[in-house]
CSV table of C-alpha atoms in Angstrom, one decimal:
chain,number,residue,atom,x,y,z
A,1,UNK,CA,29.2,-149.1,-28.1
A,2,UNK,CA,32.1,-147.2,-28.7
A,3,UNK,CA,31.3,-146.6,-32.7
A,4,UNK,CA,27.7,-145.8,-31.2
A,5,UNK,CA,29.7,-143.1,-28.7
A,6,UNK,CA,31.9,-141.8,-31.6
A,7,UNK,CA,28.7,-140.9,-34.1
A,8,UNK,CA,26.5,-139.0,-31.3
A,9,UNK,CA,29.9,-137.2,-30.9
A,10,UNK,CA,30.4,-136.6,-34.6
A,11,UNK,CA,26.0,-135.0,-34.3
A,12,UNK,CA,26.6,-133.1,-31.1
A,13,UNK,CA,29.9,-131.1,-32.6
A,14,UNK,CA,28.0,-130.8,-36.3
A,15,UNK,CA,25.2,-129.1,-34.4
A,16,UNK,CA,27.3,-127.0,-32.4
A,17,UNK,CA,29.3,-126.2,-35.7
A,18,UNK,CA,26.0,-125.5,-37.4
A,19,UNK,CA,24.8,-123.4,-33.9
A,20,UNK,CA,28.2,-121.3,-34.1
A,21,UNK,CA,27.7,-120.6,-37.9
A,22,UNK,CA,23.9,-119.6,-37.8
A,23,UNK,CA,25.0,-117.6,-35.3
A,24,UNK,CA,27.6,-115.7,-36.6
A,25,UNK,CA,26.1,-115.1,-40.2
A,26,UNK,CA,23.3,-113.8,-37.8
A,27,UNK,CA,25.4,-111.1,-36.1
A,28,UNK,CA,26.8,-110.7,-39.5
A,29,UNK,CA,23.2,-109.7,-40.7
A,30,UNK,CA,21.8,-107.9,-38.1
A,31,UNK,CA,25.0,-106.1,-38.2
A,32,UNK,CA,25.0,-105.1,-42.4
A,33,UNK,CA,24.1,-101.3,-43.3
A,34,UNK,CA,20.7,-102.8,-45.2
A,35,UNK,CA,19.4,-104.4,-41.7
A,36,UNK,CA,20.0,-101.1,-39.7
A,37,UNK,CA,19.0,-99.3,-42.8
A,38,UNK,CA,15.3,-101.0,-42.5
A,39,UNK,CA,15.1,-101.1,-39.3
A,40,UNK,CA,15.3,-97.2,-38.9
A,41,UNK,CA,12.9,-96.9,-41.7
A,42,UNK,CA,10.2,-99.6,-39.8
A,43,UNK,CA,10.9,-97.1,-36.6
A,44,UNK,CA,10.5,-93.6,-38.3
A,45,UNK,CA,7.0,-95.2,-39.7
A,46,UNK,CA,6.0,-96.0,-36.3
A,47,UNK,CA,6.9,-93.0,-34.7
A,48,UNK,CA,6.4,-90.6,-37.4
A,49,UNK,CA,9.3,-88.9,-36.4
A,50,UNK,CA,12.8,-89.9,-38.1
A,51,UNK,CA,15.1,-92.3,-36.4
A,52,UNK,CA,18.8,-92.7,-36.4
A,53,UNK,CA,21.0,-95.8,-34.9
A,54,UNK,CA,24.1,-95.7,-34.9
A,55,UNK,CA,24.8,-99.9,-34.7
A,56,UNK,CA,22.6,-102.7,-34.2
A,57,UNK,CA,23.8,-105.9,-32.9
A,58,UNK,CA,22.7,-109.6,-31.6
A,59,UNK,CA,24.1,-111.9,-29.8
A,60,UNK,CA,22.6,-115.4,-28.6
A,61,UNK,CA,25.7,-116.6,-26.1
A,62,UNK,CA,25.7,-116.6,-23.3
A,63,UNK,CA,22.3,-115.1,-22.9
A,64,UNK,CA,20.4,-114.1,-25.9
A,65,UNK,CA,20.2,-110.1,-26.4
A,66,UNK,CA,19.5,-107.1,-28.9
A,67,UNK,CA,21.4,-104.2,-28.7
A,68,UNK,CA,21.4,-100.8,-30.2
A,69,UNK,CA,24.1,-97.8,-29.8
A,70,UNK,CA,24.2,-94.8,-30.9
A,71,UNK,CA,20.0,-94.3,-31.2
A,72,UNK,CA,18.9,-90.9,-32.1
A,73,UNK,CA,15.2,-90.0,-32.1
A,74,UNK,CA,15.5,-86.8,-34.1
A,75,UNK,CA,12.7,-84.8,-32.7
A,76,UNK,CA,13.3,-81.0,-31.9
A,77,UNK,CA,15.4,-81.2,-29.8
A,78,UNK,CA,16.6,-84.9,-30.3
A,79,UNK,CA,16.0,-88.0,-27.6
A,80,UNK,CA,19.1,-89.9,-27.8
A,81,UNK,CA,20.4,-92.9,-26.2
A,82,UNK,CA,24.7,-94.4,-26.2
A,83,UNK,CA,23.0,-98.2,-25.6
A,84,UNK,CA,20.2,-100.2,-25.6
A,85,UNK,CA,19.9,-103.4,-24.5
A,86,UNK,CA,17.1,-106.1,-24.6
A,87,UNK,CA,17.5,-109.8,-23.3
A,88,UNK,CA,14.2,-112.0,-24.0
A,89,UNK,CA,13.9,-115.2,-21.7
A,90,UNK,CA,15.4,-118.2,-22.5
A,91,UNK,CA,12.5,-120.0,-21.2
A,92,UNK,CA,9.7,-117.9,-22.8
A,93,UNK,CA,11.9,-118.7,-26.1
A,94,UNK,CA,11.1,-121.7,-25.6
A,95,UNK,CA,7.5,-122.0,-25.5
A,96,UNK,CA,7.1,-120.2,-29.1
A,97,UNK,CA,7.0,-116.6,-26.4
A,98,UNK,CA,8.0,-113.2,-26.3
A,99,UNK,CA,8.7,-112.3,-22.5
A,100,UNK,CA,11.9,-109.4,-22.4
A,101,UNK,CA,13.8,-110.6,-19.3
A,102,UNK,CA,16.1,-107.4,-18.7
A,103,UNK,CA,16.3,-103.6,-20.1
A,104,UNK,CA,19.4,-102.0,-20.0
A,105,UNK,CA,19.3,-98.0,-20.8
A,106,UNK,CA,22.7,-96.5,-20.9
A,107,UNK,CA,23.6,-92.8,-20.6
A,108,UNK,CA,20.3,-91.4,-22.6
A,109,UNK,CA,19.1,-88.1,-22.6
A,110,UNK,CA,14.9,-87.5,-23.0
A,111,UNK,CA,14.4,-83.7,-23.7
A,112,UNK,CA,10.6,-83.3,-22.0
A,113,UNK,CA,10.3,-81.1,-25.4
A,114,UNK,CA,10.9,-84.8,-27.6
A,115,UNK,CA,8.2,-86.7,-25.3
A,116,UNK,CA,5.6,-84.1,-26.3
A,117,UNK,CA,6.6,-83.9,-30.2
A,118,UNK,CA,6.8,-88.1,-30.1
A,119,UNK,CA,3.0,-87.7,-28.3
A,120,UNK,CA,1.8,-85.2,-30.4
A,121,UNK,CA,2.9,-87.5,-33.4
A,122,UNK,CA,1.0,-90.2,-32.6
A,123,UNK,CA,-2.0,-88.4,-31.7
A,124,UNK,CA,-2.2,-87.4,-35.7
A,125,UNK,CA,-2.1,-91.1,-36.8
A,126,UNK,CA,-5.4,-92.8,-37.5
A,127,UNK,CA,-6.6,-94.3,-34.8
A,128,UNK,CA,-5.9,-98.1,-36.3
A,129,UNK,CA,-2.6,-97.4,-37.0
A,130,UNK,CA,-1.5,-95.8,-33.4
A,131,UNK,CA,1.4,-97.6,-32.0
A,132,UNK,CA,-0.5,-100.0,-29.2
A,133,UNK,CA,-3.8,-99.8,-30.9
A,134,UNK,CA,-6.3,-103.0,-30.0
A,135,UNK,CA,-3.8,-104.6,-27.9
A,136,UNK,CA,-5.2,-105.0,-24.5
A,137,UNK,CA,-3.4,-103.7,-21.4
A,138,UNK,CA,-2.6,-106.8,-19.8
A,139,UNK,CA,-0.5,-107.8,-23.2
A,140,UNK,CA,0.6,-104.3,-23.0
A,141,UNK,CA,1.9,-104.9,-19.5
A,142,UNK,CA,3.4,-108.4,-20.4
A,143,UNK,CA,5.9,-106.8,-22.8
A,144,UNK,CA,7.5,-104.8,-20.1
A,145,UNK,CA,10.7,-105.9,-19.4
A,146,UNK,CA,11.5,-107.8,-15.3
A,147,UNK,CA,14.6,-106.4,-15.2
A,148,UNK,CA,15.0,-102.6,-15.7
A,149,UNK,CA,19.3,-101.3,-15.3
A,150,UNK,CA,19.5,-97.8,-16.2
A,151,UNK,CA,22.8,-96.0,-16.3
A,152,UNK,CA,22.9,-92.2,-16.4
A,153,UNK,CA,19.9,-91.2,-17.6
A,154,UNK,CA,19.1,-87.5,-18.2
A,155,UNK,CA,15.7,-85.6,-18.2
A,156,UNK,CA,15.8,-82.2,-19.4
A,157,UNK,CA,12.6,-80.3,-18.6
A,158,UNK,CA,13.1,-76.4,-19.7
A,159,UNK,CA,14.2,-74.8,-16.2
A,160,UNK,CA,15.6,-77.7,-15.1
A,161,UNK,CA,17.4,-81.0,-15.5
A,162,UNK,CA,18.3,-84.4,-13.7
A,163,UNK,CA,20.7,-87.4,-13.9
A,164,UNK,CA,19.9,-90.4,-12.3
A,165,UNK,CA,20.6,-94.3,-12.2
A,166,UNK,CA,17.7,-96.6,-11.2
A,167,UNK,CA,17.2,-100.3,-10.6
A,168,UNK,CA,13.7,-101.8,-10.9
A,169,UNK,CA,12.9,-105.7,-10.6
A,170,UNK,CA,8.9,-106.5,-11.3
A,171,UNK,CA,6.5,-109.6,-10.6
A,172,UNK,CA,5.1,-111.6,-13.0
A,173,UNK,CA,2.2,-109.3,-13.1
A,174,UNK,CA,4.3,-106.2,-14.0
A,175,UNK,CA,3.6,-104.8,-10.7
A,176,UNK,CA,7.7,-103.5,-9.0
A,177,UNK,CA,9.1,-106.1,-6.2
A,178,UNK,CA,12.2,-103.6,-5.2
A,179,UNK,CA,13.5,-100.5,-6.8
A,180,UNK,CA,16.1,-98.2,-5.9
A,181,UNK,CA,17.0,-94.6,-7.3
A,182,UNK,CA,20.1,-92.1,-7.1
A,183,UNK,CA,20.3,-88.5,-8.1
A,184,UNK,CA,23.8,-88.6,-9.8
A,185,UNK,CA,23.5,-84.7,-10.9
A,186,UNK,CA,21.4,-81.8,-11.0
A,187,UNK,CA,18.6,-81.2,-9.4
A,188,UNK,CA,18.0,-83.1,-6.3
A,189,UNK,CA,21.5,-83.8,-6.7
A,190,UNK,CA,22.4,-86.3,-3.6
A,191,UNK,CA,18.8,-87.6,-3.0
A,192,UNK,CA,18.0,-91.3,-3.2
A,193,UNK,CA,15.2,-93.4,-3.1
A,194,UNK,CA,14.4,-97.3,-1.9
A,195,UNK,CA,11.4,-99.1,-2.4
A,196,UNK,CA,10.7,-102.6,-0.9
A,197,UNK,CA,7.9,-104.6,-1.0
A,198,UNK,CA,5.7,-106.7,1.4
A,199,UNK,CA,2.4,-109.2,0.0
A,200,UNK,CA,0.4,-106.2,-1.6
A,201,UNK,CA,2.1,-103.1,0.6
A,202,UNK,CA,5.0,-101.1,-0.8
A,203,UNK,CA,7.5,-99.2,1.6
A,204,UNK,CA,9.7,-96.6,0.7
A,205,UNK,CA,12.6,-95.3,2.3
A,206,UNK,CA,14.6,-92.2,1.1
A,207,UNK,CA,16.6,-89.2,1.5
A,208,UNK,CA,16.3,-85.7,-0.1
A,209,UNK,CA,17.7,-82.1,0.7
A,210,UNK,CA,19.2,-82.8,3.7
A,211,UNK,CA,16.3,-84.6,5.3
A,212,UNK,CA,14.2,-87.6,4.8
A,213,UNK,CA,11.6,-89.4,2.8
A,214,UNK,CA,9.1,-92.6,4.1
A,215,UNK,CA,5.7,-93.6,2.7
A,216,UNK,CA,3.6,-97.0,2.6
A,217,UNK,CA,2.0,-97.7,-0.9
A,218,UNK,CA,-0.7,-100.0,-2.1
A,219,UNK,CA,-1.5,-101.3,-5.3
A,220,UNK,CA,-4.5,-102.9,-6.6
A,221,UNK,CA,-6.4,-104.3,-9.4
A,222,UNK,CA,-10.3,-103.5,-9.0
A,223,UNK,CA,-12.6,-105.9,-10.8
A,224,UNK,CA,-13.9,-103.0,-13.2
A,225,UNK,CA,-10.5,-103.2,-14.3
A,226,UNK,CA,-7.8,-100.6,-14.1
A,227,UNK,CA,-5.3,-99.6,-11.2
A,228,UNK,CA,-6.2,-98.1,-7.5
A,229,UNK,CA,-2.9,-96.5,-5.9
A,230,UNK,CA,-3.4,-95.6,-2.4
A,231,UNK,CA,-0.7,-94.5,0.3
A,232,UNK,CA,0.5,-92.0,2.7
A,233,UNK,CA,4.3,-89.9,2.3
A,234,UNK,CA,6.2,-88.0,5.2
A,235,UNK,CA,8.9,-85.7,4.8
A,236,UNK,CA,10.9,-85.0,7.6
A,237,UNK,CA,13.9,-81.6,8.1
A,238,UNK,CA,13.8,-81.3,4.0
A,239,UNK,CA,14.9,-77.9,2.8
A,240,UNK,CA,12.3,-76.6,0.4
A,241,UNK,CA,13.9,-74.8,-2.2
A,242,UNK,CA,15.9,-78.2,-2.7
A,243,UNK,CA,12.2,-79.2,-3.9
A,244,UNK,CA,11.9,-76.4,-6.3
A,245,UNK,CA,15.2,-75.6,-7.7
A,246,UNK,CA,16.1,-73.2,-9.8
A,247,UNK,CA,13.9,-71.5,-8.6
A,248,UNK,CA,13.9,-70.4,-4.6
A,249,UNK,CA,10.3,-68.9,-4.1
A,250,UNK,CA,10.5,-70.2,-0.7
A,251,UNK,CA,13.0,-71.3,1.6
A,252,UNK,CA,13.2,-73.3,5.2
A,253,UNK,CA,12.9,-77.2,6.6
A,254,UNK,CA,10.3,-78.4,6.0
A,255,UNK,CA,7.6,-81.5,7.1
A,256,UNK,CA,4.5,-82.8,5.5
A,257,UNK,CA,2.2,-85.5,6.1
A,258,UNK,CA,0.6,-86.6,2.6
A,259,UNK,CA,-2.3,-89.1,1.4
A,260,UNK,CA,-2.5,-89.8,-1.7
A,261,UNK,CA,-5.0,-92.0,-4.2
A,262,UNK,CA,-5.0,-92.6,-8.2
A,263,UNK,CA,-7.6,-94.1,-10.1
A,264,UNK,CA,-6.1,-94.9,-13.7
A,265,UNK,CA,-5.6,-97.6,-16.2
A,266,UNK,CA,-3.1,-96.4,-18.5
A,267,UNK,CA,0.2,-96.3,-16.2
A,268,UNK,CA,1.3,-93.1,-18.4
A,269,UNK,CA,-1.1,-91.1,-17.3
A,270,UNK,CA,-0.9,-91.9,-13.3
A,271,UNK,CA,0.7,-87.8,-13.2
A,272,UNK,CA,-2.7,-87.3,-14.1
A,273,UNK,CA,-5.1,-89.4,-12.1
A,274,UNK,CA,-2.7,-88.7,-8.8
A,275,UNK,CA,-4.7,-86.5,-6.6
A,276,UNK,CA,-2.6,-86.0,-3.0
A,277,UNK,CA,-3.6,-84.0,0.7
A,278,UNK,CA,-0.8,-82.5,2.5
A,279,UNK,CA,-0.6,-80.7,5.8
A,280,UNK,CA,2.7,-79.0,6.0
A,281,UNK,CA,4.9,-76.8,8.6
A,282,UNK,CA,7.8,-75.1,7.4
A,283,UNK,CA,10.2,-73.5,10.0
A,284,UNK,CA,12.5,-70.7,9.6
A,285,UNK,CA,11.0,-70.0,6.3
A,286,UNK,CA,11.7,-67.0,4.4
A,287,UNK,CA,9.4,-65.9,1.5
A,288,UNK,CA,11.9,-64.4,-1.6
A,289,UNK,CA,10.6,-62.3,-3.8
A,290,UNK,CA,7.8,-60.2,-2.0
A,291,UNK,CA,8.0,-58.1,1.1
A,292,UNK,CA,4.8,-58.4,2.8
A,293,UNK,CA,4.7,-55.9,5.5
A,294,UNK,CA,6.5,-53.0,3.3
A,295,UNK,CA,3.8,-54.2,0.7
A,296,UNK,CA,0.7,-53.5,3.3
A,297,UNK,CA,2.5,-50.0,4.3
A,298,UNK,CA,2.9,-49.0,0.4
A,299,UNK,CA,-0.1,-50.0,-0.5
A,300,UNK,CA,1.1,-52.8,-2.4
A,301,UNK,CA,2.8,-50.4,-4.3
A,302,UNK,CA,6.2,-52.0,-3.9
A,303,UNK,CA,7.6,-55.4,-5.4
A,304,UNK,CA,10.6,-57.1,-4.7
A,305,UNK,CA,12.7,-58.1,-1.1
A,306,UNK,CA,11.7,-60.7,1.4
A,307,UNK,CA,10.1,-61.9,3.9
A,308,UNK,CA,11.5,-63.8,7.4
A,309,UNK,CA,8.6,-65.9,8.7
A,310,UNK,CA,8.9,-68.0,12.0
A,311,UNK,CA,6.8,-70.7,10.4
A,312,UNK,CA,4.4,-71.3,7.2
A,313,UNK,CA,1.7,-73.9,7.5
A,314,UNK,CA,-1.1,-75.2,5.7
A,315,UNK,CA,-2.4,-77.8,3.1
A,316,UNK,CA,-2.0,-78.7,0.0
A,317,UNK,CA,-4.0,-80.0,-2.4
A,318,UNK,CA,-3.1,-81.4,-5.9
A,319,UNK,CA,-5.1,-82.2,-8.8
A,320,UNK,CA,-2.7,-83.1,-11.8
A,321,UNK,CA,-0.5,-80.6,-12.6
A,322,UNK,CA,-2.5,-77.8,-10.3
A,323,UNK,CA,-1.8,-77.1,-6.5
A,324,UNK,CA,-3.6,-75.3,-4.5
A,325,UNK,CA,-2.4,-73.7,-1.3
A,326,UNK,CA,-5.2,-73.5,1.6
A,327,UNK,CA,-5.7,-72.5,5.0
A,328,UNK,CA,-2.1,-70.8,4.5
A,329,UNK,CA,-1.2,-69.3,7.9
A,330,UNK,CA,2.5,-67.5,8.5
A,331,UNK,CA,3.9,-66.2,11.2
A,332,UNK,CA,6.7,-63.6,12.5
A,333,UNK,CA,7.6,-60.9,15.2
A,334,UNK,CA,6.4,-58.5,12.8
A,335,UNK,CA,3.1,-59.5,10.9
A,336,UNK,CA,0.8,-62.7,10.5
A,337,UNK,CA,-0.7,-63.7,7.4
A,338,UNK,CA,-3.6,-65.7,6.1
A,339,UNK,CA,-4.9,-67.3,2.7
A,340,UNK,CA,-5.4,-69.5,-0.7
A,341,UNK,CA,-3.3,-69.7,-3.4
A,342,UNK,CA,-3.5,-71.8,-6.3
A,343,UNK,CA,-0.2,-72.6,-8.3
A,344,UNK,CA,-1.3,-73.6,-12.3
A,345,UNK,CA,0.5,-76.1,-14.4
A,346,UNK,CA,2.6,-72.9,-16.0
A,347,UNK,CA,3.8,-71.6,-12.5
A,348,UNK,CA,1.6,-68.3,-12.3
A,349,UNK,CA,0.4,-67.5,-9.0
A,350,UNK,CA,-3.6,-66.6,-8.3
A,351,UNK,CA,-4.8,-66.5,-4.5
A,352,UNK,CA,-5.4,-63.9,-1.7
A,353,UNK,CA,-3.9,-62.9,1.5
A,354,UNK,CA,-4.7,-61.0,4.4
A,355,UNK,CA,-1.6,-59.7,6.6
A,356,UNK,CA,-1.7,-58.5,9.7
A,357,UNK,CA,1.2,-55.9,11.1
A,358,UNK,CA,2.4,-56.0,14.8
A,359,UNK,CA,1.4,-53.2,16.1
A,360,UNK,CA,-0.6,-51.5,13.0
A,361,UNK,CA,-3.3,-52.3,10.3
A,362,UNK,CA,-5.5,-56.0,11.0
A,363,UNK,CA,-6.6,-58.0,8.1
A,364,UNK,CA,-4.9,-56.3,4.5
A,365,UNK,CA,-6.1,-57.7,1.9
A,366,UNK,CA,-3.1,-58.7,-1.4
A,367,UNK,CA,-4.1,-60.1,-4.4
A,368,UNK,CA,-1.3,-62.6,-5.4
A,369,UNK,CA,0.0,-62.9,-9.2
A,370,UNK,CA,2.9,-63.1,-11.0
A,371,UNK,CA,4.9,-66.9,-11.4
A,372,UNK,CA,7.0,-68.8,-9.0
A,373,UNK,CA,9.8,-67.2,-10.5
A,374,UNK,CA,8.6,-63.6,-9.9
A,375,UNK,CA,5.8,-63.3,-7.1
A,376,UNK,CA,3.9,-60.3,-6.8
A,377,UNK,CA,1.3,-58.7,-4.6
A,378,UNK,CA,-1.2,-56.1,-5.5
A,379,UNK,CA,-4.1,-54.7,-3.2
A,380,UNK,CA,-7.7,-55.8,-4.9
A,381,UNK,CA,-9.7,-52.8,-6.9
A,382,UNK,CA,-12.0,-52.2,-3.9
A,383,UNK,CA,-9.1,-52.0,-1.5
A,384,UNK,CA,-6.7,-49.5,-3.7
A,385,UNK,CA,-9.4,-47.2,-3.6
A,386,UNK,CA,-9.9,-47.4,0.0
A,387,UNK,CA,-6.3,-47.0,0.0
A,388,UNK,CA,-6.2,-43.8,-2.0
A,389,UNK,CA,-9.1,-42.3,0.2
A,390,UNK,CA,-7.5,-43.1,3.7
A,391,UNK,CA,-3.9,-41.7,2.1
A,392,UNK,CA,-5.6,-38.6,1.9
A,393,UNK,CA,-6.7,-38.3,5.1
A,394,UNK,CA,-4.2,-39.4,6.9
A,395,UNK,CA,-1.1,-40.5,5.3
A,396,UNK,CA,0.3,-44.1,6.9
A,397,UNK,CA,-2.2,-45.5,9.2
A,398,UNK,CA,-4.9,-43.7,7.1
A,399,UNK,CA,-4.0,-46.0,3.8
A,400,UNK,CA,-4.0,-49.3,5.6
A,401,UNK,CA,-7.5,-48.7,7.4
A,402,UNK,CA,-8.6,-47.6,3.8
A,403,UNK,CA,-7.5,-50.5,2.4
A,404,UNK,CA,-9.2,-52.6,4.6
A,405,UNK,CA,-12.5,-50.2,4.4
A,406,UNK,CA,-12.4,-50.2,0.6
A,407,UNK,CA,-12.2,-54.5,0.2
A,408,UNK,CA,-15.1,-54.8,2.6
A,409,UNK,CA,-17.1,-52.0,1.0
A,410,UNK,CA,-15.9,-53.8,-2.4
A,411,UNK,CA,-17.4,-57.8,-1.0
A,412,UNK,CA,-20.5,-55.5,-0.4
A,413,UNK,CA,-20.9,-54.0,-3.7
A,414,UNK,CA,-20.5,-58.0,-5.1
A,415,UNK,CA,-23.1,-59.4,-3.1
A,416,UNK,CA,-25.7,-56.7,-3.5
A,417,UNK,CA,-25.5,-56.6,-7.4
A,418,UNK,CA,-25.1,-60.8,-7.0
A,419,UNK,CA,-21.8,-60.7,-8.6
């Protein structure tokens, strides 16, 4: 018994011998200039855009993982990363599977500029050879990693960029159990963001420019296939040029009550698919970059100043990357405004509003343009020349009235000739 005990010892410390060997000439391998050396070039190919690592490493104690510092994407401008780091399962291992148990992202930087070049690349490849080509999306989904840790990572998108750290643990089915997100620096700097889950509902749970964020989610699978998101938002006290920094066209605490639905199958295109209703109040607002009363008494000659508004409310409505404003109505001491405006996907402004001065002209009519940046206001064609006449006749009260005269008689003109 005991010679019996002595050889299984003798197997158990040759295989474990063996084990430590394979394993270091392993390391040693994936470690050698030749191994990084072909693994940027199998990367470049599939990208179509060169790619740089700085060390490549494996290690299979305690837990097996891949790692990779020092990655460089080397679009224009470059998408780097200091580490990244990939655990499989143990388990999946183990039945001849690939399952990636945990991600680990570490203090990256993705230029919005590199996602477009690495997109734009891939849309030139033949369609056979297109990285995830004739893999269906439930394998797609399978490869995503359970586990997502994600140090200090920075989006740069050209006004603006952020910092953040995130946590995200998903389900078997790829679908997110719990996440959590902090702002570290730059814009939104402060906020955070929780999301729990309960059966087939998601709650969320944040904070963000000074005020608060809740919302109930859910997220289903229709039998034609594809995703449904559906779900209502609330923000509570939240200053609004915290929303839209740099830039401050618009400034004041504000709530909104928001639905919101998506109909998509490719999860990268959900910024897409998301279509959203809001109602929204905004108190003590004050509108940079236009003066709307001096506008209305100049004829919409003037541009710059600002304007102090008791409240701002309205709806919004989204469709991708286009809102449009409705049923906008503002109020002061001084004037009272309605209107539409829509806000495209570059920021320039195209609507119309009709302001009302205490005391003076009912119902001008502005033509907005310009960008979020740099607002402007303009009286339409029909009512500048209403303007001019009434100016004539009597200077002040006599350009509003015309203004007003010359839009109506304008509408007129549109409908009788049916354009």
């Amino acid at each position: 018994m005991r010679k019996w005990m002595t050889w299984v010892g003798l197997a158990v410390l040759a295989m474990v011998v063996l084990l430590g060997v394979a394993v270091a000439l392993l390391q040693r391998w994936a470690g050698s200039d030749d191994f990084r050396a072909r693994i940027e070039r199998e990367a470049s190919t599939a990208l179509r855009v060169p790619v740089k690592l700085g060390g490549l490493s494996v290690d299979l104690l305690p837990l097996p993982a891949v790692a990779v510092d020092g990655l460089q994407v080397r679009t224009q401008p470059p998408l780097t990363a200091e580490r990244i780091e990939i655990r499989p399962s143990w388990r999946a291992l183990l039945r001849g599977e690939l399952e990636i148990a945990s991600l680990l992202v570490r203090r990256a930087v993705v230029p919005q500029q590199a996602v477009s070049a690495l997109s734009a690349a891939q849309q030139r490849k033949p369609a056979a050879q297109k990285t995830g080509a004739g893999t269906p999306p439930g394998d797609a989904l399978a490869l995503l990693p359970r586990r997502w840790i994600i140090e200090e990572l920075t989006l740069v998108q050209p006004q603006r960029r952020i910092t953040l750290d995130a946590r995200v643990l998903l389900d078997a089915q790829r679908l997110p159990d719990a996440a959590e997100i902090r702002v570290r620096r730059g814009w939104l700097e402060g906020a955070r963001l929780d999301l729990a889950r309960a059966g087939r509902q998601w709650s969320l749970d944040g904070s963000v420019g000074g005020g608060s964020v809740a919302g109930k989610f859910t997220l289903d699978r229709p039998p034609a296939g594809g995703f449904l998101l559906q779900g209502n938002l609330a923000l509570s006290g939240v200053e609004v040029s915290a929303l839209t920094a740099p830039s401050r066209p618009l400034t004041g605490r504000m709530d909104t009550q928001t639905t919101l639905r998506a109909e998509f199958r490719d999860p990268a295109r959900l910024a897409d698919a998301l279509q959203t209703q809001t109602r929204f109040t905004v108190n003590q607002a004050v509108v940079q970059g236009v003066d709307l009363a001096k506008a209305v008494r100049t004829a919409g000659t003037s541009s710059g100043g600002q304007t102090p508004l008791d409240t701002v409310a309205g709806q919004v409505v989204t469709q991708g990357p286009v809102v449009h404003l409705r049923n906008l109505v503002a109020n002061s001491g001084l004037l009272a405004a309605t209107g539409n405006v829509t806000v495209e996907a570059d920021r320039s402004l195209d609507g119309r509003v009709g302001v009302d001065l205490a005391g003076g002209a009912l119902g001008v009519p502005l033509v907005v343009g310009g960008t979020l940046d740099e607002p402007s206001v303009t009286l339409s064609r029909g009512a500048m020349i209403g303007a001019a006449v009434g100016t004539l006749a009597a200077p002040g009260p006599g350009t509003a009235a015309g203004a007003i005269a010359g839009e109506h008689l304008g509408r007129g003109l549109r409908s009788l000739l049916g354009k």
